[in-house]
Coordinates of C-alpha atoms and ligand atoms in Angstrom, one line a residue:
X1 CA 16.7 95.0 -18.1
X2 CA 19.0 92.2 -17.2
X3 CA 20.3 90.1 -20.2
X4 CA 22.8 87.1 -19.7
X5 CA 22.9 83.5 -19.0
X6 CA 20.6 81.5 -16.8
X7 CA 22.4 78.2 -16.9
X8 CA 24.9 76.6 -18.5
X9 CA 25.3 72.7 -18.7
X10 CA 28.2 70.6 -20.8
X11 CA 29.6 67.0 -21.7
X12 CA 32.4 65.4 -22.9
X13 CA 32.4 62.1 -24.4
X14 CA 33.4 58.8 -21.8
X15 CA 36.9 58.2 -22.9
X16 CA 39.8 59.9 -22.5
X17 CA 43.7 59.7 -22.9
X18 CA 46.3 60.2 -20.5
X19 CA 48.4 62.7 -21.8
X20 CA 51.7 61.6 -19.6
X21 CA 51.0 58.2 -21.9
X22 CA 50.6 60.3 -25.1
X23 CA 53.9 62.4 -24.5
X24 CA 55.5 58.6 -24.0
X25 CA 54.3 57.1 -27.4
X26 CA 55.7 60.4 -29.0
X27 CA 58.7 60.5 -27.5
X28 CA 57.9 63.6 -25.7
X29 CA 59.0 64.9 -22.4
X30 CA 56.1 64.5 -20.3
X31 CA 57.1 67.7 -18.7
X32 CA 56.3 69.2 -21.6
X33 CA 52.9 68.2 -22.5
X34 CA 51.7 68.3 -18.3
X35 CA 53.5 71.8 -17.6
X36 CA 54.6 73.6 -21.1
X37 CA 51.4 72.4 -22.3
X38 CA 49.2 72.4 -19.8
X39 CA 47.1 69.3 -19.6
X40 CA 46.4 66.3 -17.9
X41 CA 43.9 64.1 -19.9
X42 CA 42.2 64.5 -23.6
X43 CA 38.7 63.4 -24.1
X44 CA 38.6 60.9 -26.8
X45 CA 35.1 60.7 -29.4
X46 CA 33.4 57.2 -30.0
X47 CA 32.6 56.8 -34.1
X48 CA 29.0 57.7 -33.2
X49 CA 29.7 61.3 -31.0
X50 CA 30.2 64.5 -33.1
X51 CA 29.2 68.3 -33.0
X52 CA 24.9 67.1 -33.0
X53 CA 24.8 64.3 -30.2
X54 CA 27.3 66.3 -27.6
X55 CA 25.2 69.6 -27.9
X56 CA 22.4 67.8 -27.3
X57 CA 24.2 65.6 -24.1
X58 CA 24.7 69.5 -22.9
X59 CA 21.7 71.2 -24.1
X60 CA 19.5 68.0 -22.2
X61 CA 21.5 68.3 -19.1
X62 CA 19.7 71.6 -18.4
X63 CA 16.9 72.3 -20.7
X64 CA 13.4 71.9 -19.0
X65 CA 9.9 71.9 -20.6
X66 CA 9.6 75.2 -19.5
X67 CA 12.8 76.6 -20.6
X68 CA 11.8 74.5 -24.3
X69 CA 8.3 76.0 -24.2
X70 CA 9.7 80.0 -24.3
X71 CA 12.7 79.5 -27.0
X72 CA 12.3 81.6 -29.8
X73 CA 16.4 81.1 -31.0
X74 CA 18.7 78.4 -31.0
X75 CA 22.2 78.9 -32.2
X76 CA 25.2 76.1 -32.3
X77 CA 28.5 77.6 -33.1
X78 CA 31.0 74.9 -34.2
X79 CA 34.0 74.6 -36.3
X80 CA 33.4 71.0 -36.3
X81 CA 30.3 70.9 -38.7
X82 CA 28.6 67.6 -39.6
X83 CA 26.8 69.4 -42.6
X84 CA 28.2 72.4 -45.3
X85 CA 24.7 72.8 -45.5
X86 CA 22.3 71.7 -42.9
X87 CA 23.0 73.0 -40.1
X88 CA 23.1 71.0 -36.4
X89 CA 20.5 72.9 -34.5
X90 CA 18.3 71.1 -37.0
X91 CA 19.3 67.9 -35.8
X92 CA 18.7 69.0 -32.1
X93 CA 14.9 70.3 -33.1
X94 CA 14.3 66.2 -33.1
X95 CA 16.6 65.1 -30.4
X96 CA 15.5 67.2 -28.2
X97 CA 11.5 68.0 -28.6
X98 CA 12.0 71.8 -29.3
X99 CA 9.3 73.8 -31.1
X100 CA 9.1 74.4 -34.5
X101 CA 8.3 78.3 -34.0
X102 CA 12.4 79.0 -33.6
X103 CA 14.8 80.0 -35.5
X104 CA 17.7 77.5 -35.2
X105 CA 20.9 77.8 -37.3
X106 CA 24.6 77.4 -36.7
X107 CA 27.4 80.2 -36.5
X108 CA 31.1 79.0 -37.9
X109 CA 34.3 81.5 -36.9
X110 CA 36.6 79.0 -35.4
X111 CA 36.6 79.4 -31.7
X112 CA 34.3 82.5 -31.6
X113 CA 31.6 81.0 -32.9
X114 CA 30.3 80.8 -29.6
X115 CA 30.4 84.4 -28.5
X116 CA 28.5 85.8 -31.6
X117 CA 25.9 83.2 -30.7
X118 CA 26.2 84.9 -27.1
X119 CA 25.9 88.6 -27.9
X120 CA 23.3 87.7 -31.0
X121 CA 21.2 85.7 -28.2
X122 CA 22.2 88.9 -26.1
X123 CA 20.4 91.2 -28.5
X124 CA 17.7 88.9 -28.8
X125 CA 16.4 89.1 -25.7
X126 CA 16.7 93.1 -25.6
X127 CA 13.7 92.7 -27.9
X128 CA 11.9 89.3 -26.9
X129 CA 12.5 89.8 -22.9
X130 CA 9.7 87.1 -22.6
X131 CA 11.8 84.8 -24.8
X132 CA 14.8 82.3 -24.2
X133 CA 17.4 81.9 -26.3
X134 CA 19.8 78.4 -26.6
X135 CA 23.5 79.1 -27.6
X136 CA 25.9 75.7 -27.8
X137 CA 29.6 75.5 -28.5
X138 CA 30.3 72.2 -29.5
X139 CA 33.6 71.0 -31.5
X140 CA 35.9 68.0 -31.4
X141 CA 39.0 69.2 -31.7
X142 CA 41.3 67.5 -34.0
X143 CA 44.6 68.2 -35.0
X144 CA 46.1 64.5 -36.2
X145 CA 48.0 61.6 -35.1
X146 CA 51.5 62.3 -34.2
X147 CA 51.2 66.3 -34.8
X148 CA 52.6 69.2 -33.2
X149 CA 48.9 70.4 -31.9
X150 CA 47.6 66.2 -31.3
X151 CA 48.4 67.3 -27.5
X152 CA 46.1 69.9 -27.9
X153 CA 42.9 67.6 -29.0
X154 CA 39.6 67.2 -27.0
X155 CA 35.9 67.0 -27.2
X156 CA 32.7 68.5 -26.1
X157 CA 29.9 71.3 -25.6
X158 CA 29.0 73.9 -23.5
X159 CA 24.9 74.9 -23.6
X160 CA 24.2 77.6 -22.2
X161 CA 20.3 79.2 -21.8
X162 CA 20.6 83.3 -22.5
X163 CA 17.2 85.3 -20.8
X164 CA 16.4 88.0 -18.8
X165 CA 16.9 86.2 -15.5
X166 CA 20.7 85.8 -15.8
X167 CA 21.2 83.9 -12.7
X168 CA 24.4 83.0 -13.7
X169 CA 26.4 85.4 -15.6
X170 CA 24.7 89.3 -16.7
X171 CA 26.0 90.5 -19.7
X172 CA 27.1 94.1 -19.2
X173 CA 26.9 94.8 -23.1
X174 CA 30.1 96.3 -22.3
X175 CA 32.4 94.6 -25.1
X176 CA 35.5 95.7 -27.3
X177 CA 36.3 93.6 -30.7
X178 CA 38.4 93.2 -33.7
X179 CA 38.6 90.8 -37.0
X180 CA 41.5 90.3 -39.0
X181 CA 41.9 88.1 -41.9
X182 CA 44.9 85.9 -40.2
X183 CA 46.7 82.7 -41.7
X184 CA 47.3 81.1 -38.3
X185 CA 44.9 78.1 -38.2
X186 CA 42.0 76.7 -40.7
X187 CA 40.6 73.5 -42.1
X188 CA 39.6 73.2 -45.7
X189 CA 36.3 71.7 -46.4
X190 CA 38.1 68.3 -47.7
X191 CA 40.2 68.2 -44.4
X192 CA 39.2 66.1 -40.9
X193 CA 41.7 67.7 -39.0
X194 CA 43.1 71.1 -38.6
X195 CA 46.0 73.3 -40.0
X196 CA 47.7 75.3 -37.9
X197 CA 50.9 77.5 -38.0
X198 CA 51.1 76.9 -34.3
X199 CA 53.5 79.5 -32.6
X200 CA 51.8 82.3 -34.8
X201 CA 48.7 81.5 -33.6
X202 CA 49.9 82.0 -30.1
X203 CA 51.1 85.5 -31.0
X204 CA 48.0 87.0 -32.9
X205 CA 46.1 85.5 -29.7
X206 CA 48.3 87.3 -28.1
X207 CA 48.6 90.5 -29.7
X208 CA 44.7 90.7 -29.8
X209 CA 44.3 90.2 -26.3
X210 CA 46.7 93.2 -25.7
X211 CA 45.2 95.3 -28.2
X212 CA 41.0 94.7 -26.8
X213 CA 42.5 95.2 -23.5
X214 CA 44.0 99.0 -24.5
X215 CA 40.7 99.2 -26.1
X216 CA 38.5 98.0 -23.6
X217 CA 40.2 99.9 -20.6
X218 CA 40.1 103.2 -22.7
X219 CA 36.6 102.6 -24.1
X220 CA 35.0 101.9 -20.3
X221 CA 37.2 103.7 -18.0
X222 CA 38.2 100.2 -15.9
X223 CA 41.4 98.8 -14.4
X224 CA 42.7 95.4 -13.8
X225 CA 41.1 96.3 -10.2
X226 CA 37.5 96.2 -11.4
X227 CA 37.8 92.1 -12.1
X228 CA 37.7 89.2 -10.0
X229 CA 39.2 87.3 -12.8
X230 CA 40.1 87.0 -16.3
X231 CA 38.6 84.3 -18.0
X232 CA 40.7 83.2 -21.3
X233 CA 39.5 80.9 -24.0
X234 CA 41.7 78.1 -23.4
X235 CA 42.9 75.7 -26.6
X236 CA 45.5 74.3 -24.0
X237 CA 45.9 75.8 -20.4
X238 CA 49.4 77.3 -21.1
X239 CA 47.5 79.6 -23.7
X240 CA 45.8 82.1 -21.5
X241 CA 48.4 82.4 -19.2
X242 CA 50.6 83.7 -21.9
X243 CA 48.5 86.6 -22.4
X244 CA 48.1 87.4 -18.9
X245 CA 51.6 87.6 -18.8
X246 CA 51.5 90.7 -20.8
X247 CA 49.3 92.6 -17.6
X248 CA 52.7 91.9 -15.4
X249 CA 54.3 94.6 -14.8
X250 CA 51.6 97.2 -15.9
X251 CA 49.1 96.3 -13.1
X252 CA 49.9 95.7 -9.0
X253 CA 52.3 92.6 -8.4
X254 CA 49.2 91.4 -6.2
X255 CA 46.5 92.0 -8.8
X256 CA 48.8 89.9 -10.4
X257 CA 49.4 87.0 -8.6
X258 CA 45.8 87.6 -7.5
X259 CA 44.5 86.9 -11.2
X260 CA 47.1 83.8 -11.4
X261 CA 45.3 82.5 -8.9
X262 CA 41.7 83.0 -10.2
X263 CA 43.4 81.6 -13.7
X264 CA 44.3 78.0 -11.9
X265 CA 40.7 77.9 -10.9
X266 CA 39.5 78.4 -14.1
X267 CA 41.6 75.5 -16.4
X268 CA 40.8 72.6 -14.0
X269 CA 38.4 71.3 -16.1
X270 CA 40.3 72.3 -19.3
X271 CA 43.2 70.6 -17.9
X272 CA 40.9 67.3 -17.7
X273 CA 39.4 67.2 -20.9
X274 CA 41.5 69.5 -23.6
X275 CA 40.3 71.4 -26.0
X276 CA 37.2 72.4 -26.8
X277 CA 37.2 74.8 -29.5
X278 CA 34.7 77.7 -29.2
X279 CA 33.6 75.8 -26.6
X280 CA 36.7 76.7 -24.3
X281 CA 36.2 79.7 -23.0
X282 CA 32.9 78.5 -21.2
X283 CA 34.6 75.5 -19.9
X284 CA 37.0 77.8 -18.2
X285 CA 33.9 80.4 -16.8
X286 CA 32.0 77.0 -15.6
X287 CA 35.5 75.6 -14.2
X288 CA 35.6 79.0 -12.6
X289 CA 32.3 79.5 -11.3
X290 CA 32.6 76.1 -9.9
X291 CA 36.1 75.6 -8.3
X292 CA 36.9 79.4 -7.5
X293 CA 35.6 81.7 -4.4
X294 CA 34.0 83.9 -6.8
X295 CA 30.6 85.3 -4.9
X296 CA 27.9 86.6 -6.6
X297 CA 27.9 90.4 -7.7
X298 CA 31.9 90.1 -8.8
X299 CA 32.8 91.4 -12.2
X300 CA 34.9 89.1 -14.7
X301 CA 36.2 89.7 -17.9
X302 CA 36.2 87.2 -20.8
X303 CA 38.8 87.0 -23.7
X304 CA 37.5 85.1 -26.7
X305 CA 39.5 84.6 -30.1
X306 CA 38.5 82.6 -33.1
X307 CA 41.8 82.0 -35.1
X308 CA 41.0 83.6 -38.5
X309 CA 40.9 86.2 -36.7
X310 CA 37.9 86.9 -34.3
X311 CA 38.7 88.4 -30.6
X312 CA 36.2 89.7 -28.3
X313 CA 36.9 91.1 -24.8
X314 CA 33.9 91.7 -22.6
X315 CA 32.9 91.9 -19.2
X316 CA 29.9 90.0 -16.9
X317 CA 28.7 90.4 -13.6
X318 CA 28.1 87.0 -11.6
X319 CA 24.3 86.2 -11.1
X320 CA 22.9 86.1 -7.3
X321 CA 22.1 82.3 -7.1
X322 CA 24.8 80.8 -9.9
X323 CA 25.4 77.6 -8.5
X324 CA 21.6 76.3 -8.2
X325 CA 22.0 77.2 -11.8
X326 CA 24.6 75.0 -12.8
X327 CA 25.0 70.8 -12.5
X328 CA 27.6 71.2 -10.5
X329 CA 27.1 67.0 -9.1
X330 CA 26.8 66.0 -12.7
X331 CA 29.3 67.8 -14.3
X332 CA 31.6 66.6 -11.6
X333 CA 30.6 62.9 -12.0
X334 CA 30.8 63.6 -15.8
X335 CA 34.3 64.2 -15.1
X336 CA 35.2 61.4 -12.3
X337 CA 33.2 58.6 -14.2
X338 CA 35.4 58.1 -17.6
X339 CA 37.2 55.2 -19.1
X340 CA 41.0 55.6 -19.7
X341 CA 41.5 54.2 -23.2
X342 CA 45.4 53.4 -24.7
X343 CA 46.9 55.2 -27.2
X344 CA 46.6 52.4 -29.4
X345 CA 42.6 52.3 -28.9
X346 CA 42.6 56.3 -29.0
X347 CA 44.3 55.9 -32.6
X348 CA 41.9 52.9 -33.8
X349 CA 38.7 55.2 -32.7
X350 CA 40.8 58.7 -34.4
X351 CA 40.9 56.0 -37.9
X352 CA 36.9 55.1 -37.4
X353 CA 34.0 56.7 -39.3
X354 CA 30.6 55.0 -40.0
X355 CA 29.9 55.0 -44.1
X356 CA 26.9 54.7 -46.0
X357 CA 24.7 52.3 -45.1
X358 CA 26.4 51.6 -41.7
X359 CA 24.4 51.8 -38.6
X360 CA 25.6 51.7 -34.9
X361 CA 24.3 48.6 -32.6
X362 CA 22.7 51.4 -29.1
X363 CA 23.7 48.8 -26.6
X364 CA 27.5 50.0 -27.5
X365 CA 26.1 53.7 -26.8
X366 CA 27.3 55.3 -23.4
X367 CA 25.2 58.4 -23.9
X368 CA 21.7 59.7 -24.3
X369 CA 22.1 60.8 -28.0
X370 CA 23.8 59.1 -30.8
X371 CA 24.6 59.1 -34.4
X372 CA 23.0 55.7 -35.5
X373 CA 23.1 54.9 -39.4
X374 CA 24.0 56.8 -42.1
X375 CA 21.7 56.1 -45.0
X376 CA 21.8 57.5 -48.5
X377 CA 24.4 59.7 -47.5
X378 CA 22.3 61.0 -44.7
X379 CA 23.2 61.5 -41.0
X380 CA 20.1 59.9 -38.8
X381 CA 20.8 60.8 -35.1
X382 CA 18.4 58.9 -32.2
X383 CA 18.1 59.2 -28.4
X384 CA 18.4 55.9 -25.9
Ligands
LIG1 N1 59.3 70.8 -19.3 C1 58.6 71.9 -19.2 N2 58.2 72.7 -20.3 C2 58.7 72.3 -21.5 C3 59.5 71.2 -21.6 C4 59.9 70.4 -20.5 N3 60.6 69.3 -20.5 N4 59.8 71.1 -22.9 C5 59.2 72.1 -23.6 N5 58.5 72.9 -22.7 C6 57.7 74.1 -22.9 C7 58.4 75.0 -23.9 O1 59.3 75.8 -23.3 C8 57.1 75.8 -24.4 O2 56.8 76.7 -23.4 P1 56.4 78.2 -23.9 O3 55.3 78.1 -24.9 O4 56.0 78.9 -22.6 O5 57.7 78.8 -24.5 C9 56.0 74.7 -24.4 O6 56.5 73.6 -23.6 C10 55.7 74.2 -25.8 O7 56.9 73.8 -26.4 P2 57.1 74.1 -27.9 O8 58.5 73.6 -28.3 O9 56.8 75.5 -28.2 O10 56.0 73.1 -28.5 P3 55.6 72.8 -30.0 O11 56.6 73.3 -31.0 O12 55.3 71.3 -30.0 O13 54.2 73.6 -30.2 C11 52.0 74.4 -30.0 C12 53.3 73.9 -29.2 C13 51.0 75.0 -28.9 C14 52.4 75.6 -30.9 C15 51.4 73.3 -30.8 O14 50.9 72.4 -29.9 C16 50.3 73.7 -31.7 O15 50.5 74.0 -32.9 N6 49.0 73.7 -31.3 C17 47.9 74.0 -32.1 C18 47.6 75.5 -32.2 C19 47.1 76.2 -31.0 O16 46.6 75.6 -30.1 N7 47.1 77.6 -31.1 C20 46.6 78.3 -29.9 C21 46.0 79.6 -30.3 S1 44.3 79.5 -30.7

């Protein structure tokens, strides 16, 4: 039986940073943040977006009353958490009219949270083939004002609908992993923002992509050859590109530059918006399957790594009719329609929360889903 993902949808809030205007107000080198870095614009939250309303934006984009009629799981993985203990796909049983016969709970391991939802949903479906399963990565990515990873902020969720019609991506169950209890990035539970010992982060990433790789080419017999591309969860676009540069040398010069060139597909989108957290790597696979020549039947290979440490390296085959599977016009105009905010106003909004008893007036709402009071301590989401 086939098992992978049908379709995929995503959102990022409306506003967004120019990150030529951020390197300026830090007294930067934009160099640095467009090309050491990597990106070109960071999606900015309003007060009433977080982890629930931007997995529901994604999730609505592609869920129909069919797909809502056959879930039987629903899985958020987020580091960004609104609740230590509710968790958001509760929320989203309200927001966005799914049945009550599901089980709906949220996975937290940094940026893998994502991919156990995946391979869970995966094995779900092995033994409910007449089931659907929902699996959302949503995070906002926050680092702080006037820190070493602020460049490295962004917003938003990936939703993706696992079956067994994977139109867009099979899972080959084909998968190599590791965990290692790692200092190199966390966030207490009294913390908004993220710690990070930066440049160690980018070597564990590293080293555990070059370790899964050993693994996964001894484990499955492949080469480099086998793979159209390798997909890299992407914190900042620079990131992947430093472990691909561990293949050069050890594979064909034009596998190499090959892959490069699959790699520039796949962080367009990344570059636009930032990061996503566990969210990332799917932002690259759709900014892949969207802006590459990738054809239906070509094999990829996805690196996912959860700082902590989590680090997954598995394989998919694309579907035979991806793109009528995928928003393609929406998630373009997603992208094209946005509001360029100043750093000034990005650093009001990164200051903002709504307290207790606070509520949030809908006509200031851009989206479909919104957080809009908070009363006795409690988060009340609504739809528009
Ligand atoms: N033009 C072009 N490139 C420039 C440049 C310029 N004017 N000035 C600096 N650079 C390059 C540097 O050479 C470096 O490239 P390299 O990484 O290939 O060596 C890159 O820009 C970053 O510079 P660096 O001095 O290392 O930046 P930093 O000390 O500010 O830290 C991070 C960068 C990524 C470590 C920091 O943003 C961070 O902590 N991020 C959060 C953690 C994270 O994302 N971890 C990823 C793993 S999950």
């Amino acid at each position: 039986m086939d098992i992978g993902i049908e379709k995929i949808g995503f959102y990022t809030p409306k506003n967004y940073i120019d990150i030529v205007e951020l390197a300026k107000a830090r007294n930067q080198e934009p160099d640095k943040f467009t090309i050491g870095i990597g990106q070109d614009k960071q999606a900015v939250p309003a007060v009433y977006e977080d982890a629930v309303t931007m997995a529901a934006e994604a999730s609505h984009q592609i869920l129909t009353d069919d797909d809502k009629k056959n879930l039987g799981l629903l899985i958020v993985g987020s580091e960004s958490s609104v609740d230590e203990s509710k968790a958001a796909a509760l929320f989203l049983i309200d927001l966005l009219d799914l049945p009550e016969n599901i089980r709906a709970f949220e996975i937290k391991e940094a940026c893998y949270g994502a991919t156990a939802g995946l391979q869970m949903a995966t094995d779900y479906i092995a033994a409910h083939p007449d089931k659907k399963a929902l699996v959302i990565a949503s995070d906002i990515a926050r680092y702080g004002i006037n820190t070493p990873g602020e460049v490295t902020q962004g917003a938003g969720s990936v939703a993706m609908v696992v079956s067994a019609n994977p139109q867009v991506l099979k899972l080959e169950g084909k998968s190599s992993f590791m965990s290692r209890n790692v200092g190199d990035f966390w966030r207490p539970t009294f913390s908004k923002t993220a710690f990070a010992r930066g440049k160690y982060s980018n070597q564990i990433y590293i080293e555990f992509f070059e370790t899964l790789w050993k693994q996964y080419q001894a484990e499955f017999s492949v080469s480099a050859d086998d793979f159209k591309a390798m997909l890299f969860h992407i914190p900042y676009t620079k990131m992947g590109k430093k472990a691909m540069r561990t293949l050069q040398g050890k594979i064909s010069d034009a596998k190499y530059a090959q892959l490069e060139k699959e790699y520039q597909a796949s962080i367009l989108f990344g570059r636009q918006v930032g990061n996503l957290y566990t969210g990332s790597l799917y932002l690259g696979l759709l900014s892949y399957l969207i802006n590459s020549d990738v054809k239906s039947a070509d094999q990829l290979l996805l690196f996912s790594y959860g700082s902590g440490a989590v680090g997954e390296l598995y394989s998919g085959i694309v579907g035979d009719d991806f793109k009528a599977n995928i928003p393609v016009a929406e998630i373009k105009a997603l992208l094209s329609d946005r509001n360029k905010i100043s750093i000034a106003d990005y650093e009001d909004v990164f200051q903002q929360s709504i307290s207790d008893g606070e509520s949030v007036d809908p006509t200031t709402v851009s989206g479909h889903f919104y957080l809009s009071e908070i009363k006795e301590n409690e988060r009340i989401y609504s739809k528009k």
